[in-house]
Every structure is written in C-alpha cells, then in structure tokens.
Amino acid sequence: MPQPPSPDIPLLTVTADTLVAADFRPRTRSGPRARGPYRRLFALPGARAFTAGNLIARLPMGMFSVSAVVMIAGTRGSYALAGAVTAAGLAATAVVAPWTARLVDRYGQARVALPATVFAVLGSLALLLCVRHGAPDWTLFASYAATATTPNTGGMSRARWAHLLKGDPKALHTANSFEQAADELCFMLGPVLAAFLCGTFFPEAGTLVGAVLLLTGVLLFTAQRSTEPPAVRASTARAPFRAPGMRPLLAVCLATGAVFGSMEVVTIAFADAQGHRTASGVVLALQAAGSCAAGLLFGAIRPAVSERSLLPWCLAGMTVLMTLPLLAAGLTGSLLVLAAALLAAGMATAPTMVITMTLVQRCTSEGRLNEGMTLAVTGLLGGIACGSAAGGWTVEHVSATAGYGVPVAAAAIALLVALCTVVPFGPSNRSNDSLPAH
C-alpha cells in the first residue's frame, strides 16, 4: 500500500504540459523578528526596575514649580512674588546641585541621593507651612531654597545608561532620547497633576503630593544597586566645567532654560486671565506632549550629521516654533488655539535637548559623568530661574500676551550662542562627534 507523501517533500504533479511542485511545508519567517531600539534597551538586566523608580522620582520635577506658583499667587495675589520665589529656589539649586552631583560620583548614588532627598523634602514641607500660616515673604524664599539639595534623578539615570551601554553609541543615543522623552512626560503629567490637586483639594496639595512622590521614587531608584555605576573616590579627571567645549554648551542650556521657565509662568498667568487657572496644567502638558513624541521618534533614528552641526538647526526650529504661542495669544486670545500652538512649539524641544546632552556627555570624563550632566541641568535651572523672573515681571507690568515674547527672545539667544561658540569650537574632549555608521 503506497505511503502518503511526507509533508517535508514537495508534491510533484503534471497539469497539461506543465510540471507543478506543490510545497505544503509551513511557512516561517526567514529569521527572528528584529527587536526595536527601545525593546533592546529595556532587555538589559535591571533597566526596567531603575527606570520605574526614576520616573516616580522625576514626576514631581514637573509639579513643584507649578504648585509653588499657584500656591503663592493664590494666597498672596502676586505672580511677581511667585516667580521670584521659584527663581530664587532654582538659582539656589544651580549653586548646590553640582556639589551634590560631585558627592554622588565620589561616594555612589545610593549613599548620597537619599539623604539629599530627605533634606529637600523637608524644605518643601517648610514652604507649605509658611504659605499655609501666612509667614513673612522672606521665609518663602528660604524654604524654597532649601529644596536645592534635590538630586538630579535624570542625570543619575543617564549615568546608569552610560555605564550599561559603554562602547555602544547607537544604543546610548536611544537611551538619551528616551530619557529626554521621560523628562517631557513628567513635565507633561506633572503640571496637570499639580493644577488638579491645587484646584480640587487645597492650594498646598500639589507640593505635599510632590514631596511624597519624590521620596518614594528615590527610595526605589537607589535600591537598584546592580545597575549603579561604580563610585570614583579619587578621580584625576579634569573638572567638567573646565573641559573644552563645556562652557558654550552651558550657555546654550542657560538660554534654553529661560524658554521653559518663562513659558510656564506666562501660560499660568494667561489661563488665569481667561478665567481658567485650573486648565493651565493641561495647556502646559500639551507642550510637553509634543516634545515627548518628538523625543521618542528622534531616538528611533540615527542623525545623518554630527550632533555639533545639528544643534543650531534644532535651535532655529525652536525659535521659529516659539513664535506660534505669541501669535496665538496676540491674534486670537483663545486658550484652545494657544494649546494647539504650544503642542506644535514643543516638538523642537526634545531633539534640541538630546543633542545638547549628548555633546555634554562627550565633553565629560567618565569618572565625573554625573557631575557633568548636573552642570547641564544646572544651566537649565539657572535659565528657568531667569525666565520665570522675566516672565513674571512682564506679566505683572505689561500683559500675559506680551509675556510670550520672552521665550522667543530666549530661543533666539540660544541659537546665537550656538552659532558663535558651539559650532566653531571643534572636536569635543572625549571623542569626535558621532557620524553615521558606514
């Protein structure tokens, strides 16, 4: 009795004058499906665990300043005072943060970040009590300045990626893009959560919840010891601030930070003038949403030119897009149109920051990476402080609509600085700018 044909052997038959081979074997892919860049990133052992804790710790970064502005302006009736207090706190952070980061590099993230966070949380609670009980204005400045010891959680996360992805610049580009998108995600959700808490419960609720989230997130993050980069007790590397190319990049960070700080204060004031103060968080979140989406897309591609050449183009795009909120506020006065303009304006932010942070990493020696990254964040915070003060002053003495001219001017200054100092500077300290792989 003939045996049925094996499924692994093609069946041969003749149709008219044509020989036909029928293959009944199951169809399979030519190979395993390639994983995307972000899936490969989080396949690293411990990556998901430290990222989860870091996101919780980073969320309050988008809450504290908005909560402080709403809390102080609501009780004291002055946006100028609210902007000045947040500016003073950010200026104090700009001074203290590099010292905290240096201790982190020298003694390790877990040993330094947790006590520094506890001290910062106490400062936030002191601010809450001073506002709650009508303490003198100077106590608000002192309390908010005490939060300057907050560790740079984003910088510590980037330092972990640099440690895990040493020798893989393409994966590190994806990691830096993810971290920037995470920053934007936190600054997208943070203002919404802060405005909701302050408007729904009591003015101090945003600050209180932010303090709890910060402490919880740092506890979870520092508990992940397997991915923590080793401490360098006695580094002989050059201080990041003195590294070639660092100071021009810090100047770019300073001007870029002024864009963020002024936009935040001015948007809150504009929404308040329209009678929708609680909607300010949602409006600000749309700017961060545009930046978050752009950051994730940017991380999935590889730039075709060097980062140093790409930076001025990103800054030029940001300058142009920042005119959209000014036009929306001035021509329409509609909060809805302004929200759409902020969504579009945010799309140039993340690529600009990814490029800037990548250049900062290249200028920084390996043993002092957290300090170098914190210097960049310090520049941003200093700019946010200046932008908050300038935006608050403009709103108070001119109008909320005119306040949108401040971020346009700040973006233009960042572009000018990049064209005059960063591009002509030459190769970075650690390596040449990355070029596309051949």
Short mmCIF file of C-alpha atoms in Angstrom, two decimals:
data_model
loop_
_atom_site.label_atom_id
_atom_site.label_comp_id
_atom_site.label_asym_id
_atom_site.label_seq_id
_atom_site.Cartn_x
_atom_site.Cartn_y
_atom_site.Cartn_z
CA MET A 1 0.00 0.00 0.00
CA PRO A 2 1.56 3.29 -1.00
CA GLN A 3 2.56 5.63 1.85
CA PRO A 4 1.21 9.21 1.94
CA PRO A 5 3.76 11.76 0.85
CA SER A 6 5.85 13.32 3.61
CA PRO A 7 4.92 16.94 4.35
CA ASP A 8 8.60 17.78 4.11
CA ILE A 9 8.81 16.64 0.46
CA PRO A 10 7.20 18.77 -2.30
CA LEU A 11 4.38 17.01 -4.22
CA LEU A 12 5.11 16.72 -7.94
CA THR A 13 2.24 16.57 -10.43
CA VAL A 14 1.63 17.27 -14.09
CA THR A 15 -1.00 19.67 -15.38
CA ALA A 16 -1.34 19.57 -19.17
CA ASP A 17 2.23 20.07 -20.30
CA THR A 18 3.43 21.74 -17.07
CA LEU A 19 5.22 20.12 -14.15
CA VAL A 20 3.96 21.60 -10.85
CA ALA A 21 5.70 21.28 -7.47
CA ALA A 22 3.36 21.88 -4.51
CA ASP A 23 5.14 22.64 -1.25
CA PHE A 24 2.89 22.06 1.82
CA ARG A 25 5.54 22.82 4.42
CA PRO A 26 4.51 25.50 6.97
CA ARG A 27 5.69 28.94 6.13
CA THR A 28 8.11 30.52 8.60
CA ARG A 29 9.85 33.84 8.71
CA SER A 30 13.35 33.97 7.34
CA GLY A 31 14.64 34.72 10.80
CA PRO A 32 13.62 36.01 14.20
CA ARG A 33 11.87 39.35 14.18
CA ALA A 34 14.29 42.14 14.91
CA ARG A 35 13.52 43.97 18.12
CA GLY A 36 13.10 47.72 18.05
CA PRO A 37 15.67 50.01 19.65
CA TYR A 38 13.60 50.59 22.79
CA ARG A 39 12.85 46.88 23.29
CA ARG A 40 16.56 46.14 23.05
CA LEU A 41 17.24 48.90 25.53
CA PHE A 42 14.92 47.56 28.21
CA ALA A 43 16.01 43.98 27.67
CA LEU A 44 19.13 44.86 29.68
CA PRO A 45 19.01 43.34 33.19
CA GLY A 46 17.77 45.85 35.77
CA ALA A 47 16.91 48.57 33.25
CA ARG A 48 13.16 48.46 33.82
CA ALA A 49 13.49 48.45 37.60
CA PHE A 50 15.67 51.55 37.92
CA THR A 51 13.67 53.35 35.22
CA ALA A 52 10.38 52.81 37.09
CA GLY A 53 11.77 54.25 40.33
CA ASN A 54 13.38 57.13 38.47
CA LEU A 55 10.13 58.07 36.71
CA ILE A 56 8.32 58.25 40.05
CA ALA A 57 11.08 60.45 41.46
CA ARG A 58 11.14 62.63 38.35
CA LEU A 59 7.39 63.29 38.15
CA PRO A 60 7.49 65.91 40.97
CA MET A 61 10.02 67.92 38.94
CA GLY A 62 7.09 69.00 36.79
CA MET A 63 4.90 69.61 39.84
CA PHE A 64 6.93 71.70 42.27
CA SER A 65 7.28 74.97 40.38
CA VAL A 66 3.69 74.97 39.13
CA SER A 67 2.44 74.09 42.62
CA ALA A 68 4.53 76.88 44.12
CA VAL A 69 3.29 79.47 41.61
CA VAL A 70 -0.37 78.50 42.08
CA MET A 71 0.01 78.25 45.86
CA ILE A 72 1.84 81.58 46.34
CA ALA A 73 -0.07 83.59 43.72
CA GLY A 74 -3.37 82.27 45.06
CA THR A 75 -2.66 83.25 48.67
CA ARG A 76 -0.50 86.36 48.21
CA GLY A 77 -2.09 87.65 44.99
CA SER A 78 1.21 88.33 43.20
CA TYR A 79 2.66 86.49 40.23
CA ALA A 80 5.79 88.59 40.56
CA LEU A 81 6.37 87.22 44.08
CA ALA A 82 5.58 83.67 42.94
CA GLY A 83 8.01 83.96 40.02
CA ALA A 84 10.69 85.48 42.25
CA VAL A 85 10.39 82.69 44.85
CA THR A 86 10.66 79.93 42.25
CA ALA A 87 13.54 81.77 40.60
CA ALA A 88 15.38 82.01 43.93
CA GLY A 89 14.89 78.30 44.57
CA LEU A 90 16.14 77.37 41.12
CA ALA A 91 19.11 79.70 41.47
CA ALA A 92 20.00 78.00 44.76
CA THR A 93 19.72 74.63 43.02
CA ALA A 94 22.08 75.88 40.32
CA VAL A 95 24.70 76.50 43.02
CA VAL A 96 24.14 73.41 45.18
CA ALA A 97 23.35 70.74 42.56
CA PRO A 98 26.91 70.39 41.13
CA TRP A 99 28.29 69.80 44.64
CA THR A 100 25.64 67.16 45.28
CA ALA A 101 26.47 65.52 41.95
CA ARG A 102 30.19 65.52 42.78
CA LEU A 103 29.42 63.68 46.00
CA VAL A 104 27.30 61.20 44.05
CA ASP A 105 30.20 60.47 41.68
CA ARG A 106 32.62 60.11 44.59
CA TYR A 107 30.56 58.08 47.06
CA GLY A 108 27.83 56.49 44.93
CA GLN A 109 24.21 57.25 44.11
CA ALA A 110 22.62 55.36 46.99
CA ARG A 111 24.77 56.85 49.75
CA VAL A 112 24.24 60.49 48.71
CA ALA A 113 20.93 60.79 46.87
CA LEU A 114 18.69 59.52 49.67
CA PRO A 115 19.81 61.89 52.48
CA ALA A 116 19.88 64.79 50.00
CA THR A 117 16.28 63.99 49.05
CA VAL A 118 15.16 63.88 52.69
CA PHE A 119 16.58 67.38 53.25
CA ALA A 120 14.86 68.70 50.09
CA VAL A 121 11.52 67.21 51.13
CA LEU A 122 11.80 68.99 54.48
CA GLY A 123 12.31 72.25 52.56
CA SER A 124 9.13 71.62 50.54
CA LEU A 125 7.14 70.95 53.70
CA ALA A 126 8.53 74.14 55.26
CA LEU A 127 7.36 76.15 52.23
CA LEU A 128 3.92 74.59 52.52
CA LEU A 129 3.63 75.55 56.20
CA CYS A 130 4.90 79.10 55.61
CA VAL A 131 2.30 79.69 52.90
CA ARG A 132 -0.41 77.99 54.93
CA HIS A 133 0.16 80.11 58.03
CA GLY A 134 0.91 83.46 56.35
CA ALA A 135 4.60 83.67 57.26
CA PRO A 136 6.64 86.67 56.00
CA ASP A 137 7.72 86.68 52.38
CA TRP A 138 11.39 86.04 53.19
CA THR A 139 10.51 82.66 54.70
CA LEU A 140 9.13 81.56 51.34
CA PHE A 141 12.48 82.30 49.71
CA ALA A 142 14.39 80.49 52.45
CA SER A 143 12.14 77.43 52.38
CA TYR A 144 12.20 77.02 48.62
CA ALA A 145 15.97 77.48 48.58
CA ALA A 146 16.26 74.51 50.98
CA THR A 147 14.95 72.25 48.21
CA ALA A 148 18.19 72.85 46.30
CA THR A 149 19.63 69.55 47.54
CA THR A 150 17.18 67.59 45.37
CA PRO A 151 19.40 65.15 43.46
CA ASN A 152 19.45 65.20 39.69
CA THR A 153 17.50 61.98 39.14
CA GLY A 154 17.59 62.37 35.37
CA GLY A 155 21.37 62.75 35.43
CA MET A 156 21.75 59.68 37.63
CA SER A 157 19.61 57.67 35.23
CA ARG A 158 21.67 58.85 32.24
CA ALA A 159 24.84 57.91 34.14
CA ARG A 160 23.47 54.38 34.56
CA TRP A 161 22.75 54.10 30.86
CA ALA A 162 26.25 55.33 30.02
CA HIS A 163 27.66 52.66 32.36
CA LEU A 164 25.49 49.88 30.90
CA LEU A 165 25.94 50.89 27.24
CA LYS A 166 29.63 51.68 27.24
CA GLY A 167 31.00 51.26 23.72
CA ASP A 168 27.57 51.31 22.03
CA PRO A 169 26.91 54.91 20.86
CA LYS A 170 23.80 53.99 18.87
CA ALA A 171 22.09 52.41 21.89
CA LEU A 172 23.24 55.34 24.04
CA HIS A 173 21.60 57.75 21.58
CA THR A 174 18.35 55.81 22.00
CA ALA A 175 18.74 55.86 25.80
CA ASN A 176 19.39 59.62 25.84
CA SER A 177 16.34 60.17 23.65
CA PHE A 178 14.22 58.05 25.97
CA GLU A 179 15.46 59.98 28.99
CA GLN A 180 14.56 63.27 27.34
CA ALA A 181 11.14 61.90 26.42
CA ALA A 182 10.78 60.78 30.05
CA ASP A 183 11.62 64.31 31.16
CA GLU A 184 8.94 65.66 28.87
CA LEU A 185 6.44 63.02 30.02
CA CYS A 186 6.99 64.06 33.63
CA PHE A 187 6.71 67.72 32.73
CA MET A 188 3.57 66.85 30.78
CA LEU A 189 1.84 64.97 33.60
CA GLY A 190 3.33 67.00 36.47
CA PRO A 191 1.62 70.35 35.75
CA VAL A 192 -1.70 68.62 35.10
CA LEU A 193 -1.50 66.73 38.37
CA ALA A 194 -0.33 69.81 40.27
CA ALA A 195 -3.08 72.05 38.89
CA PHE A 196 -5.69 69.36 39.57
CA LEU A 197 -4.55 68.83 43.17
CA CYS A 198 -4.24 72.53 43.97
CA GLY A 199 -7.57 73.38 42.36
CA THR A 200 -9.59 70.40 43.61
CA PHE A 201 -8.38 69.99 47.18
CA PHE A 202 -6.34 72.84 48.69
CA PRO A 203 -3.56 75.12 47.35
CA GLU A 204 -0.79 73.21 49.13
CA ALA A 205 -1.86 69.75 47.88
CA GLY A 206 0.45 69.78 44.84
CA THR A 207 3.54 70.45 46.94
CA LEU A 208 2.58 67.81 49.51
CA VAL A 209 1.97 65.04 46.95
CA GLY A 210 5.12 66.00 45.05
CA ALA A 211 7.24 65.62 48.19
CA VAL A 212 5.82 62.15 48.85
CA LEU A 213 6.42 61.02 45.25
CA LEU A 214 9.97 62.33 45.25
CA LEU A 215 10.95 60.48 48.41
CA THR A 216 9.23 57.26 47.28
CA GLY A 217 10.84 57.33 43.84
CA VAL A 218 14.36 57.95 45.14
CA LEU A 219 13.95 55.10 47.65
CA LEU A 220 13.00 52.71 44.82
CA PHE A 221 15.68 54.01 42.46
CA THR A 222 18.58 53.80 44.89
CA ALA A 223 17.51 50.29 45.95
CA GLN A 224 18.55 49.04 42.47
CA ARG A 225 22.24 48.53 43.20
CA SER A 226 23.11 46.16 40.33
CA THR A 227 22.94 48.91 37.69
CA GLU A 228 24.56 51.65 39.76
CA PRO A 229 27.82 52.92 38.23
CA PRO A 230 30.87 52.45 40.47
CA ALA A 231 31.95 55.34 42.64
CA VAL A 232 35.25 57.03 41.81
CA ARG A 233 36.74 58.16 45.11
CA ALA A 234 39.80 59.96 43.79
CA SER A 235 39.28 60.94 40.16
CA THR A 236 42.19 62.69 38.43
CA ALA A 237 40.00 63.73 35.51
CA ARG A 238 39.57 67.37 34.65
CA ALA A 239 36.60 69.11 36.27
CA PRO A 240 33.67 69.13 33.81
CA PHE A 241 33.30 72.90 33.98
CA ARG A 242 36.90 73.30 32.74
CA ALA A 243 36.55 70.74 29.94
CA PRO A 244 36.91 72.13 26.39
CA GLY A 245 33.53 72.86 24.88
CA MET A 246 31.56 72.64 28.12
CA ARG A 247 31.04 76.32 28.85
CA PRO A 248 29.48 77.16 25.46
CA LEU A 249 27.09 74.25 25.94
CA LEU A 250 26.19 75.52 29.41
CA ALA A 251 25.41 78.92 27.89
CA VAL A 252 23.05 77.19 25.44
CA CYS A 253 21.43 75.36 28.38
CA LEU A 254 21.02 78.66 30.23
CA ALA A 255 19.20 80.32 27.33
CA THR A 256 17.12 77.20 26.61
CA GLY A 257 16.09 77.00 30.26
CA ALA A 258 14.81 80.58 30.04
CA VAL A 259 12.41 79.37 27.33
CA PHE A 260 10.93 76.77 29.69
CA GLY A 261 10.75 78.99 32.78
CA SER A 262 9.10 81.95 31.08
CA MET A 263 6.64 79.76 29.15
CA GLU A 264 5.43 78.14 32.37
CA VAL A 265 4.76 81.34 34.33
CA VAL A 266 3.28 83.20 31.36
CA THR A 267 0.92 80.32 30.46
CA ILE A 268 -0.39 80.09 34.03
CA ALA A 269 -1.00 83.84 34.06
CA PHE A 270 -2.66 83.79 30.61
CA ALA A 271 -5.01 80.97 31.63
CA ASP A 272 -5.82 82.84 34.85
CA ALA A 273 -6.62 85.99 32.88
CA GLN A 274 -9.03 83.95 30.75
CA GLY A 275 -10.72 82.65 33.91
CA HIS A 276 -9.37 79.08 33.53
CA ARG A 277 -6.49 78.82 36.00
CA THR A 278 -7.05 75.09 36.59
CA ALA A 279 -6.68 74.47 32.83
CA SER A 280 -3.13 75.84 32.81
CA GLY A 281 -1.68 72.45 33.67
CA VAL A 282 -3.42 70.82 30.71
CA VAL A 283 -2.25 73.56 28.36
CA LEU A 284 1.36 73.21 29.55
CA ALA A 285 1.06 69.45 29.26
CA LEU A 286 0.36 69.76 25.54
CA GLN A 287 3.71 71.47 25.00
CA ALA A 288 5.43 68.63 26.84
CA ALA A 289 3.37 66.08 24.86
CA GLY A 290 4.68 67.45 21.58
CA SER A 291 8.22 67.31 22.90
CA CYS A 292 7.76 63.78 24.27
CA ALA A 293 6.51 62.48 20.91
CA ALA A 294 9.35 64.18 19.06
CA GLY A 295 11.89 62.77 21.52
CA LEU A 296 10.71 59.16 21.10
CA LEU A 297 10.74 59.50 17.31
CA PHE A 298 14.20 61.07 17.39
CA GLY A 299 15.50 58.18 19.49
CA ALA A 300 14.40 55.62 16.91
CA ILE A 301 16.50 57.19 14.13
CA ARG A 302 20.17 57.93 13.75
CA PRO A 303 21.09 61.54 12.83
CA ALA A 304 22.70 61.79 9.39
CA VAL A 305 25.08 64.55 10.52
CA SER A 306 27.14 65.21 13.62
CA GLU A 307 25.41 66.46 16.75
CA ARG A 308 27.50 69.62 16.74
CA SER A 309 26.25 70.50 13.24
CA LEU A 310 22.67 69.56 14.06
CA LEU A 311 22.36 71.68 17.23
CA PRO A 312 21.88 75.10 15.54
CA TRP A 313 19.24 73.67 13.22
CA CYS A 314 17.28 72.37 16.20
CA LEU A 315 17.60 75.73 17.95
CA ALA A 316 16.49 77.56 14.80
CA GLY A 317 13.42 75.33 14.62
CA MET A 318 12.68 76.01 18.28
CA THR A 319 12.98 79.77 17.75
CA VAL A 320 10.53 79.69 14.85
CA LEU A 321 8.04 77.44 16.62
CA MET A 322 8.12 79.55 19.81
CA THR A 323 6.54 82.39 17.85
CA LEU A 324 3.37 80.33 17.48
CA PRO A 325 2.16 80.82 21.11
CA LEU A 326 2.89 84.57 20.82
CA LEU A 327 0.82 84.79 17.64
CA ALA A 328 -1.96 82.61 19.07
CA ALA A 329 -2.25 84.68 22.25
CA GLY A 330 -1.94 88.02 20.48
CA LEU A 331 -4.18 87.43 17.47
CA THR A 332 -6.90 85.19 18.92
CA GLY A 333 -6.76 85.37 22.72
CA SER A 334 -8.16 81.84 22.71
CA LEU A 335 -6.87 79.32 25.23
CA LEU A 336 -7.78 76.48 22.85
CA VAL A 337 -5.75 77.95 19.98
CA LEU A 338 -2.90 78.62 22.40
CA ALA A 339 -2.93 74.97 23.47
CA ALA A 340 -2.55 73.85 19.83
CA ALA A 341 0.28 76.34 19.33
CA LEU A 342 2.09 75.02 22.42
CA LEU A 343 1.72 71.44 21.16
CA ALA A 344 3.48 72.41 17.93
CA ALA A 345 6.08 74.55 19.71
CA GLY A 346 7.09 71.67 21.96
CA MET A 347 8.16 69.46 19.05
CA ALA A 348 11.56 71.13 18.73
CA THR A 349 12.39 70.90 22.43
CA ALA A 350 13.32 67.23 22.92
CA PRO A 351 15.63 66.87 19.88
CA THR A 352 17.42 70.04 20.96
CA MET A 353 17.94 68.72 24.48
CA VAL A 354 19.01 65.24 23.29
CA ILE A 355 21.70 66.78 21.09
CA THR A 356 22.83 69.12 23.86
CA MET A 357 23.04 66.35 26.48
CA THR A 358 24.94 64.08 24.07
CA LEU A 359 27.53 66.80 23.50
CA VAL A 360 27.78 67.36 27.25
CA GLN A 361 28.45 63.65 27.77
CA ARG A 362 31.24 63.76 25.21
CA CYS A 363 32.85 66.71 26.95
CA THR A 364 32.78 65.00 30.36
CA SER A 365 35.29 62.47 31.65
CA GLU A 366 33.85 59.08 32.56
CA GLY A 367 34.54 59.30 36.29
CA ARG A 368 32.68 62.60 36.63
CA LEU A 369 29.75 61.99 34.31
CA ASN A 370 27.02 62.70 36.87
CA GLU A 371 28.68 66.00 37.75
CA GLY A 372 28.87 66.96 34.07
CA MET A 373 25.24 66.08 33.43
CA THR A 374 24.22 68.00 36.54
CA LEU A 375 26.12 71.04 35.32
CA ALA A 376 23.96 70.95 32.19
CA VAL A 377 20.80 70.65 34.29
CA THR A 378 22.14 73.44 36.50
CA GLY A 379 22.43 75.63 33.43
CA LEU A 380 18.85 74.78 32.55
CA LEU A 381 17.68 75.56 36.08
CA GLY A 382 19.53 78.86 36.07
CA GLY A 383 17.82 79.71 32.80
CA ILE A 384 14.45 78.60 34.15
CA ALA A 385 15.00 80.90 37.12
CA CYS A 386 15.81 83.86 34.86
CA GLY A 387 12.92 83.00 32.57
CA SER A 388 10.48 82.70 35.47
CA ALA A 389 11.51 86.08 36.84
CA ALA A 390 11.41 87.75 33.40
CA GLY A 391 8.08 86.16 32.53
CA GLY A 392 6.55 87.11 35.88
CA TRP A 393 7.79 90.70 35.56
CA THR A 394 6.44 91.00 32.02
CA VAL A 395 3.05 89.61 33.00
CA GLU A 396 2.86 91.90 36.03
CA HIS A 397 3.96 95.12 34.27
CA VAL A 398 2.87 94.63 30.64
CA SER A 399 0.47 91.77 29.90
CA ALA A 400 0.26 87.99 29.77
CA THR A 401 0.20 88.11 25.97
CA ALA A 402 3.41 90.16 25.85
CA GLY A 403 4.98 87.60 28.16
CA TYR A 404 5.13 85.12 25.27
CA GLY A 405 7.78 87.31 23.70
CA VAL A 406 10.22 86.24 26.43
CA PRO A 407 10.58 82.59 25.28
CA VAL A 408 11.01 83.74 21.67
CA ALA A 409 13.85 86.04 22.70
CA ALA A 410 15.44 83.33 24.85
CA ALA A 411 15.36 80.79 22.00
CA ALA A 412 16.94 83.32 19.65
CA ILE A 413 19.73 83.94 22.17
CA ALA A 414 20.37 80.18 22.43
CA LEU A 415 20.64 79.99 18.64
CA LEU A 416 23.06 82.92 18.53
CA VAL A 417 25.24 81.37 21.24
CA ALA A 418 25.36 78.04 19.38
CA LEU A 419 26.30 79.69 16.09
CA CYS A 420 29.03 81.81 17.69
CA THR A 421 30.57 79.33 20.15
CA VAL A 422 29.47 75.69 19.86
CA VAL A 423 29.71 75.05 16.11
CA PRO A 424 33.13 76.66 15.51
CA PHE A 425 34.64 75.17 18.66
CA GLY A 426 35.89 71.92 17.12
CA PRO A 427 36.10 68.36 18.46
CA SER A 428 34.84 67.52 21.95
CA ASN A 429 37.01 66.38 24.84
CA ARG A 430 36.28 62.66 24.83
CA SER A 431 35.75 61.84 21.18
CA ASN A 432 34.77 63.29 17.88
CA ASP A 433 31.16 63.90 17.16
CA SER A 434 29.39 60.80 16.03
CA LEU A 435 28.91 60.37 12.33
CA PRO A 436 26.58 57.96 10.64
CA ALA A 437 27.81 54.41 10.65
CA HIS A 438 29.01 53.00 7.34
#
